[in-house]
Coordinates of C-alpha atoms in Angstrom, one line a residue:
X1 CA 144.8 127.9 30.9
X2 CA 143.0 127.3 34.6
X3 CA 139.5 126.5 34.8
X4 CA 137.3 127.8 37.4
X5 CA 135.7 126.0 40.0
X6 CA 132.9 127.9 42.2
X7 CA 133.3 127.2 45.8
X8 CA 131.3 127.7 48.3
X9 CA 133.0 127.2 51.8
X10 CA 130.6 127.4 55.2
X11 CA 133.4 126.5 58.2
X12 CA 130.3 126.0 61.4
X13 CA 131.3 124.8 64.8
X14 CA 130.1 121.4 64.7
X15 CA 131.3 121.3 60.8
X16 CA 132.9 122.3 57.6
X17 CA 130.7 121.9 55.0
X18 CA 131.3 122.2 51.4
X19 CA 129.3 123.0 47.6
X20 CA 131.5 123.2 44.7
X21 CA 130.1 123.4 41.0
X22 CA 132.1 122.3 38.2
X23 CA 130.8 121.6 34.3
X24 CA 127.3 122.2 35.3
X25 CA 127.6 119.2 38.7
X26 CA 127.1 120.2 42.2
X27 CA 129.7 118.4 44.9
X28 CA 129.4 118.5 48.6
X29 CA 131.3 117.4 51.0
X30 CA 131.2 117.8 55.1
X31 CA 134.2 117.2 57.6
X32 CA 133.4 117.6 61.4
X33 CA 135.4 121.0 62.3
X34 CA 137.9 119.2 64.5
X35 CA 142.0 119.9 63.7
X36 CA 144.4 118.7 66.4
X37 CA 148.2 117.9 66.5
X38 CA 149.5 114.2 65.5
X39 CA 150.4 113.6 69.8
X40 CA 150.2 109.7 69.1
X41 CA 153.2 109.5 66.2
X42 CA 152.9 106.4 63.7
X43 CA 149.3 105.1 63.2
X44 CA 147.6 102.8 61.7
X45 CA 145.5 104.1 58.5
X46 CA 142.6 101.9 57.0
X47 CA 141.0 103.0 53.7
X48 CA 138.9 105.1 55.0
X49 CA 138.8 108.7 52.9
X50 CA 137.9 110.5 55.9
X51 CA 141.0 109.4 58.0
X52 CA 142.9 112.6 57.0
X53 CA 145.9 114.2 58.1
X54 CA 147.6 117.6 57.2
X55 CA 151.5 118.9 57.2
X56 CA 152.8 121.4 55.2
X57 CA 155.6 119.6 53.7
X58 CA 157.4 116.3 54.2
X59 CA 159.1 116.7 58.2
X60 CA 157.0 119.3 59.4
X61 CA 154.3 118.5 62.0
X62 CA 151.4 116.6 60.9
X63 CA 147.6 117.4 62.4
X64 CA 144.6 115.0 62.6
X65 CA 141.4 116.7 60.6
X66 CA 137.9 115.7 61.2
X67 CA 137.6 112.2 62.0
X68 CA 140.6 111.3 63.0
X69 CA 140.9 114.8 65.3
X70 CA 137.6 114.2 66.6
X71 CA 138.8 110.7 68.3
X72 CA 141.5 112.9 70.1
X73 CA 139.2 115.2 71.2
X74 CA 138.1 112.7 73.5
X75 CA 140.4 114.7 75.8
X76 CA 138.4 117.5 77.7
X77 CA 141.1 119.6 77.2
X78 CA 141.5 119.6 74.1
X79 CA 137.7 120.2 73.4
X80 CA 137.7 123.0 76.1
X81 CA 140.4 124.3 73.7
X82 CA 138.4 124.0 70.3
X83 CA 135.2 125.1 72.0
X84 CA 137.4 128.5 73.4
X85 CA 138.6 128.6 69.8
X86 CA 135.4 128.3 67.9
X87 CA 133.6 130.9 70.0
X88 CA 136.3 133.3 69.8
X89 CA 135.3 136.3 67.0
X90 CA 139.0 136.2 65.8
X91 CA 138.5 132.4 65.2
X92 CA 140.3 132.6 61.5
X93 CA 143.5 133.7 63.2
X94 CA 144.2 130.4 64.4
X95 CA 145.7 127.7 62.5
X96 CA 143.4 125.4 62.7
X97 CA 141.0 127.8 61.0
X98 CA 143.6 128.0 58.2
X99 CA 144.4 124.3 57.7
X100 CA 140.8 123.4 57.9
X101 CA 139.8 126.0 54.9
X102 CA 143.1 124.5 53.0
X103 CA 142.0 121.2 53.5
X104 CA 138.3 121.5 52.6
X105 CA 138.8 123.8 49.6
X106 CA 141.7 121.5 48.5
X107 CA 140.3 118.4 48.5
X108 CA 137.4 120.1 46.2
X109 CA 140.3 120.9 43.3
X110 CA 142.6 119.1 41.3
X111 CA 144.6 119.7 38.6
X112 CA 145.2 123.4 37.0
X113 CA 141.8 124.7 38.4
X114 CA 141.4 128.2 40.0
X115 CA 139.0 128.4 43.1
X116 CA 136.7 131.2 42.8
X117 CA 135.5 130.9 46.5
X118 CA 133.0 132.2 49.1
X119 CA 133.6 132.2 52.9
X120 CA 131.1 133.5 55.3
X121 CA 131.3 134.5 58.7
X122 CA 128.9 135.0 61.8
X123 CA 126.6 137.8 62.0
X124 CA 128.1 139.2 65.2
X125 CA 131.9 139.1 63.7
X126 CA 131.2 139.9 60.0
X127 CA 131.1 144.1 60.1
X128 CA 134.5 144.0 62.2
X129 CA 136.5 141.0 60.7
X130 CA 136.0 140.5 56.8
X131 CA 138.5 142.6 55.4
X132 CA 141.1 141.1 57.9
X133 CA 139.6 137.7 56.4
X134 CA 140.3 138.0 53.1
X135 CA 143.8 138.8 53.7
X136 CA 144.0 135.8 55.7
X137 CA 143.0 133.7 52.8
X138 CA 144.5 135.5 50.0
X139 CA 147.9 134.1 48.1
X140 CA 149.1 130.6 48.1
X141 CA 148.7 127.6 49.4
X142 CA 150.5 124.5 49.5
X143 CA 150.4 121.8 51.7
X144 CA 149.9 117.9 51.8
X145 CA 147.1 115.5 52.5
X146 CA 146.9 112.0 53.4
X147 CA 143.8 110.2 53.2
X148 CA 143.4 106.8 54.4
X149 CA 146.0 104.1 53.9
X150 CA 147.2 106.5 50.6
X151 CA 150.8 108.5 49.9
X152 CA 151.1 111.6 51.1
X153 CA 149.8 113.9 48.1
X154 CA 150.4 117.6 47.2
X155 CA 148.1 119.8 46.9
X156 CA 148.4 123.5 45.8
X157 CA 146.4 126.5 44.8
X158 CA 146.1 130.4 44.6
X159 CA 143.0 132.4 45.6
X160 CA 143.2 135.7 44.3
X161 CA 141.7 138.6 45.9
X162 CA 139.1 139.4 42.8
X163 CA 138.1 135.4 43.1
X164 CA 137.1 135.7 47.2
X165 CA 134.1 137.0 48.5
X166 CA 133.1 137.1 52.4
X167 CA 129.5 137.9 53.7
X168 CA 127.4 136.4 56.4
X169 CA 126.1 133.5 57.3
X170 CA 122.5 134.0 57.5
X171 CA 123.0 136.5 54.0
X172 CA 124.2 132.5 52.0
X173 CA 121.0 131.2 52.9
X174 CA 119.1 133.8 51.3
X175 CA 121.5 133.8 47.8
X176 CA 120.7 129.7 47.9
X177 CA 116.8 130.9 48.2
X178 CA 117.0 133.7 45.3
X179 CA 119.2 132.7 43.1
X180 CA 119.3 129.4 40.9
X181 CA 121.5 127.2 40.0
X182 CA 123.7 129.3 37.8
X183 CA 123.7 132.0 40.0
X184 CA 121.0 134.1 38.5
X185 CA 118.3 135.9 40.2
X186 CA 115.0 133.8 40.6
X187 CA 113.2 135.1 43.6
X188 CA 113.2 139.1 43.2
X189 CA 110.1 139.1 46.0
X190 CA 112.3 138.2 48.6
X191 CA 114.7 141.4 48.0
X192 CA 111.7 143.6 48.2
X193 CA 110.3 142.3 51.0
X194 CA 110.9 142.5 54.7
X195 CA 112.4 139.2 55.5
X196 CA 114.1 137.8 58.1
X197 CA 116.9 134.8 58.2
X198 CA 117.5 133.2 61.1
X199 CA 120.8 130.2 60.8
X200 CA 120.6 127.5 63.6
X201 CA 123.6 126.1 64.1
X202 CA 125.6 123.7 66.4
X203 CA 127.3 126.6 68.3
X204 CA 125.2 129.9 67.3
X205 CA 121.7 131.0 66.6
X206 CA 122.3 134.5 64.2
X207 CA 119.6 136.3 62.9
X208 CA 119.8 139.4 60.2
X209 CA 116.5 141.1 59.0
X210 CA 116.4 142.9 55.9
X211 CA 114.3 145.5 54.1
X212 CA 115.0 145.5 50.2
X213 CA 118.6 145.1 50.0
X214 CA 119.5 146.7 53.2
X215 CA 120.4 144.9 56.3
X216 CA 118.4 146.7 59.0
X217 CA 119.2 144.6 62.1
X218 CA 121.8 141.9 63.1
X219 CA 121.7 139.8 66.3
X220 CA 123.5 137.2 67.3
X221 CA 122.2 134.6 70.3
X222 CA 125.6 133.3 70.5
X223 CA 125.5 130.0 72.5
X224 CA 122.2 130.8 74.7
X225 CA 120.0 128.9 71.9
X226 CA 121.7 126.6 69.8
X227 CA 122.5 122.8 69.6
X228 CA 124.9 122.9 71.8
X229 CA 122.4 124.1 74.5
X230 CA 120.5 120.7 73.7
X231 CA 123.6 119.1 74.5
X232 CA 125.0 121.0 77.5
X233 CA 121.4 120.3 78.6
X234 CA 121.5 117.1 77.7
X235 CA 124.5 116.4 79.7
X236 CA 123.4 117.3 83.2
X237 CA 120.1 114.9 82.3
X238 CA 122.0 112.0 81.4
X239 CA 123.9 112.2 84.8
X240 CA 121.3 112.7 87.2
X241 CA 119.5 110.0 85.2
X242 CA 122.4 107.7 85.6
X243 CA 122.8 108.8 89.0
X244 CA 119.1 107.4 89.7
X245 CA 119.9 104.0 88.2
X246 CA 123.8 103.7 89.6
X247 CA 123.3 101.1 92.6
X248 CA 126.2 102.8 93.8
X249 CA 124.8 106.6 93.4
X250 CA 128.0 108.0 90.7
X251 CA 126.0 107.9 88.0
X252 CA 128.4 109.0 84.4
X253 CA 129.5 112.5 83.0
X254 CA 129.0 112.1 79.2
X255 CA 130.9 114.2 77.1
X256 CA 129.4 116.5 74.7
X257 CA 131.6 115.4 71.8
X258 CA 130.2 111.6 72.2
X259 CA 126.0 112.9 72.3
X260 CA 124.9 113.3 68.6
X261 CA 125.3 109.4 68.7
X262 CA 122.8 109.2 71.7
X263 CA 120.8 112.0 70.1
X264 CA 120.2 109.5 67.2
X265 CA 119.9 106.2 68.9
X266 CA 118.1 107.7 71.9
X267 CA 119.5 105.2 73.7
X268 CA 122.8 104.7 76.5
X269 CA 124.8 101.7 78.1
X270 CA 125.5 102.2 81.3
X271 CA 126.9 99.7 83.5
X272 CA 125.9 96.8 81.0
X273 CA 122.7 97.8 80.8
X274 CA 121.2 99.8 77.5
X275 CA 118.6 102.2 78.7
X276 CA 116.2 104.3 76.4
X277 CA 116.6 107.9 77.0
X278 CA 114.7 109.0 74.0
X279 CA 112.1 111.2 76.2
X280 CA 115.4 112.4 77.9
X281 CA 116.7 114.3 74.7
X282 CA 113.1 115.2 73.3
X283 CA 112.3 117.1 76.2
X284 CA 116.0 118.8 75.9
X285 CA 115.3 119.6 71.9
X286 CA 111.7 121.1 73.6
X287 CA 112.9 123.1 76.4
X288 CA 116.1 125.0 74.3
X289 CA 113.5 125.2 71.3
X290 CA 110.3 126.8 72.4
X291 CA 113.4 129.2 74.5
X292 CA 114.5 130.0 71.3
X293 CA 111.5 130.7 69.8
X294 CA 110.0 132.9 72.8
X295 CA 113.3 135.0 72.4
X296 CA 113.0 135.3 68.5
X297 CA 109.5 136.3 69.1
X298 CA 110.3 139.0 71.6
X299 CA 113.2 140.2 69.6
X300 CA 111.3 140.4 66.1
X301 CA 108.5 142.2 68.3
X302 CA 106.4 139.6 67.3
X303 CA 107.5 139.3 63.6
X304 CA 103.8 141.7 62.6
X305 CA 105.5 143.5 59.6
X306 CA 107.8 140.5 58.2
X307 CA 106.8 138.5 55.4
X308 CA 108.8 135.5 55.7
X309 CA 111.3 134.1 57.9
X310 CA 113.9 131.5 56.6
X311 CA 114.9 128.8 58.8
X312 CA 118.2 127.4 58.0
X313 CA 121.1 125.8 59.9
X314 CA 122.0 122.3 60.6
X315 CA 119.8 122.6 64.3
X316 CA 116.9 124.2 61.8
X317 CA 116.1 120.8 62.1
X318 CA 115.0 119.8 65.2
X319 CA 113.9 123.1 66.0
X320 CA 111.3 123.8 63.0
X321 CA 108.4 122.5 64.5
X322 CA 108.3 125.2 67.6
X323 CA 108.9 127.8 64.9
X324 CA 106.1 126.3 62.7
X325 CA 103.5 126.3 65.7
X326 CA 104.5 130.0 66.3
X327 CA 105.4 131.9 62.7
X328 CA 103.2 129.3 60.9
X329 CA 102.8 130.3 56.6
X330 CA 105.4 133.1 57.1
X331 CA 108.1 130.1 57.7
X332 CA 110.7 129.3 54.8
X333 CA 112.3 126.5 55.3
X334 CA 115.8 126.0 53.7
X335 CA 116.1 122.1 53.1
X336 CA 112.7 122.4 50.7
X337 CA 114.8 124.3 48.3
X338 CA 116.9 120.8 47.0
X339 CA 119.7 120.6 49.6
X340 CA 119.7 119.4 53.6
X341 CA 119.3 122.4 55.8
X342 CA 123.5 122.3 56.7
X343 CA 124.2 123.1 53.1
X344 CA 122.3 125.8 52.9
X345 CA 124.6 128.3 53.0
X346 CA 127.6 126.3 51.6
X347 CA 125.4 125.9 48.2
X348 CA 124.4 129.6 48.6
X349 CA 127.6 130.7 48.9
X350 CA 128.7 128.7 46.1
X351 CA 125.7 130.0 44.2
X352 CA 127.2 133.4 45.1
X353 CA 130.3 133.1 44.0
X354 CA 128.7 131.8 40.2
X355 CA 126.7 135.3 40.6
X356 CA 130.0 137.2 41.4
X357 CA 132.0 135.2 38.9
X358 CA 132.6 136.4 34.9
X359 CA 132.1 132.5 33.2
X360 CA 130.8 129.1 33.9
X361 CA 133.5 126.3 34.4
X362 CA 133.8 124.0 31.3
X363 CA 135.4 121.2 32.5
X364 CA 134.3 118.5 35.2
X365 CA 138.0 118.7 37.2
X366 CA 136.2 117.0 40.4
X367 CA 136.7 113.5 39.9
X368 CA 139.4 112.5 42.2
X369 CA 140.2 108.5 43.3
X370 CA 140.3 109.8 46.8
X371 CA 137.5 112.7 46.8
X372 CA 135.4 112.4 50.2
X373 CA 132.8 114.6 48.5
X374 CA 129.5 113.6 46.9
X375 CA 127.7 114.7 43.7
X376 CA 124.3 115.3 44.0
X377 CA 121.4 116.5 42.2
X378 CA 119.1 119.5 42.5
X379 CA 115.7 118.6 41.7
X380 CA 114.3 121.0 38.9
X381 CA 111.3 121.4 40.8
X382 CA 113.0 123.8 43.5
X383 CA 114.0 126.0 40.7
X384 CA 110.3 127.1 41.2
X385 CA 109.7 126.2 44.7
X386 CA 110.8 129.7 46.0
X387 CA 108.0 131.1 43.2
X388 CA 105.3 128.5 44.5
X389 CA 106.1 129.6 48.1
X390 CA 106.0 133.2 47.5
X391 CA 102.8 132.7 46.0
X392 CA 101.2 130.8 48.6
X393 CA 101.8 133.3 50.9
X394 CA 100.5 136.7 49.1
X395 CA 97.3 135.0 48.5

């Protein structure tokens, strides 16, 4: 007999990420949403997990995933093609949507397991596209991986139509706020309340508000305020920078795919010389940020009748403190609940799908030799945190 294992799947722009519960343990796992064709043939592998490739069976044509596709995407073609891709509402048509869900939920399974999965998709696409989804992602899949320097493996599984659920992205943040760990109600407040959720992401800032249950607005910034705005920003900077320091006037073009680095660092090489750019890229995070805000501010009308607004989204991050200084005790912020802000809605998707599900997995069927994702713990204390917060702010 299969065992179940709850999935929570959260494909973003920037990355996959992953929550998976089996035998009472949380797993989570992230691979950078990048899936290109094998153009360079033979290559050679280290021992590196995250080195993974993909074919459907022995012959076929093998693609790069992740790491390895994000080296290719050096090319500005090809990341002209993914950013086209990514922002296109149809996205899960492609392949690469397919092989990157096959590869992500696979490598979250093994042996007889049955995926009990949630899958999410942006505000602005989710009304017109879910049904079509799911039958996307229904049936069977079977495929092989290779990580690393190891064989080729097989990997197969079934998702049935009763064991996928598809809602929105903002909507996973607020099961991973309400619900526990077993997928159980906890915070009943915030389904009676007016509350809005607002997901930051690489390429997309989406906001739903709800009243009760009911979802009484939708709106999606697409790629006006979002990471990628930092970057895109970030870009033009870093060349007329360069531009002022080039004894020959050319300055460098720095592609968007290579900034999160700098964006960490704060630093560049040019010409032989490392420079310190930090003030560069925190006046980029400022300018998109305190846009963003000012927009969300106008849109909300000012956010007068909304008792809490959750911030989540991998670009929650750097863009908290501008809604902090503006929203101040009505903020929720997602990574206070036991998880980084990224996984929010991976672990409330996969908190979802628990909630959805008829029985708890028994068996720990997660421990794979070649397994890229982590266990980690949720600190009993955000089982109440949600209470604690909802508190705080009545008073």
């Amino acid at each position: 007999m299969s065992n179940q294992v709850y999935i929570g799947n959260d494909q973003g722009y920037y990355g996959t990420k992953v929550v998976a519960r089996a035998n009472g343990k949380f797993y989570k796992m992230f691979i950078r949403n990048m899936v290109v064709p094998n153009r360079v043939g033979e290559i050679t592998y280290n021992n590196d997990p995250h080195n993974i490739m993909y074919r459907e069976r022995e012959g076929d044509r093998e693609w790069f995933c992740g790491k390895l596709a994000i080296e290719q995407a050096g090319d500005d073609e090809l990341f002209d093609s993914h950013k086209r891709r990514l922002f296109s509402p149809t996205w899960f048509r492609e392949e690469e949507y397919l092989i990157m869900f096959r590869v992500s939920t696979g490598l979250m399974l093994q042996g007889n397991s049955e995926p009990v999965v949630s899958v999410a998709l942006p505000t602005d696409s989710y009304i017109d596209y879910k049904d079509e989804l799911k039958r996307r992602l229904v049936g069977k899949h079977s495929f092989e991986v290779k990580q690393g320097n190891l064989p080729w493996r097989k990997i197969e599984f079934e998702i049935k139509m009763e064991n996928l659920y598809v809602i929105s992205q903002p909507m996973a943040t607020l099961f991973h706020i309400a619900l526990d760990r077993d997928g159980k109600l906890l915070n009943e407040d915030l389904f009676i309340q007016k509350v809005s959720i607002h997901d930051l992401g690489f390429g997309t800032s989406d906001i739903e508000t709800l009243h009760g249950e009911t979802i009484i607005k939708r709106q999606s910034f697409t790629s006006r305020f979002a990471m990628l705005s930092v970057y895109e920003l970030l870009a033009k900077r870093l060349l007329e920078f360069t531009r002022q320091v080039d004894p020959d006037g050319l300055g460098k073009e720095y592609p968007i795919w290579g900034l999160p680095r700098i964006v960490r660092s704060g630093e560049i090489s040019f010409k032989g010389k490392v420079h310190d750019v930090s003030t560069i890229v925190a006046e980029c995070v400022k300018e998109i940020g305190q846009a963003l805000v000012e927009e969300v501010w106008t849109r909300l009308d000012y956010a007068d009748d909304i008792t809490y607004i959750i911030l989540t989204g991998g670009a929650s991050i750097p863009f908290k403190p501008f809604y902090r200084e503006r929203f101040g005790d009505k903020l929720i912020f997602a990574e206070d609940y036991g998880i980084e802000a990224q996984f929010a809605n991976g672990f409330g998707l996969c908190k979802f799908a628990q909630s959805k599900a008829r029985s708890v997995s028994s068996r720990d069927l997660l421990e794979a030799a070649a397994a890229i994702h982590q266990e980690f713990s949720v600190p009993e204390s955000s089982v109440d945190a949600s209470k604690k917060q909802a508190g705080k702010i009545k008073k």
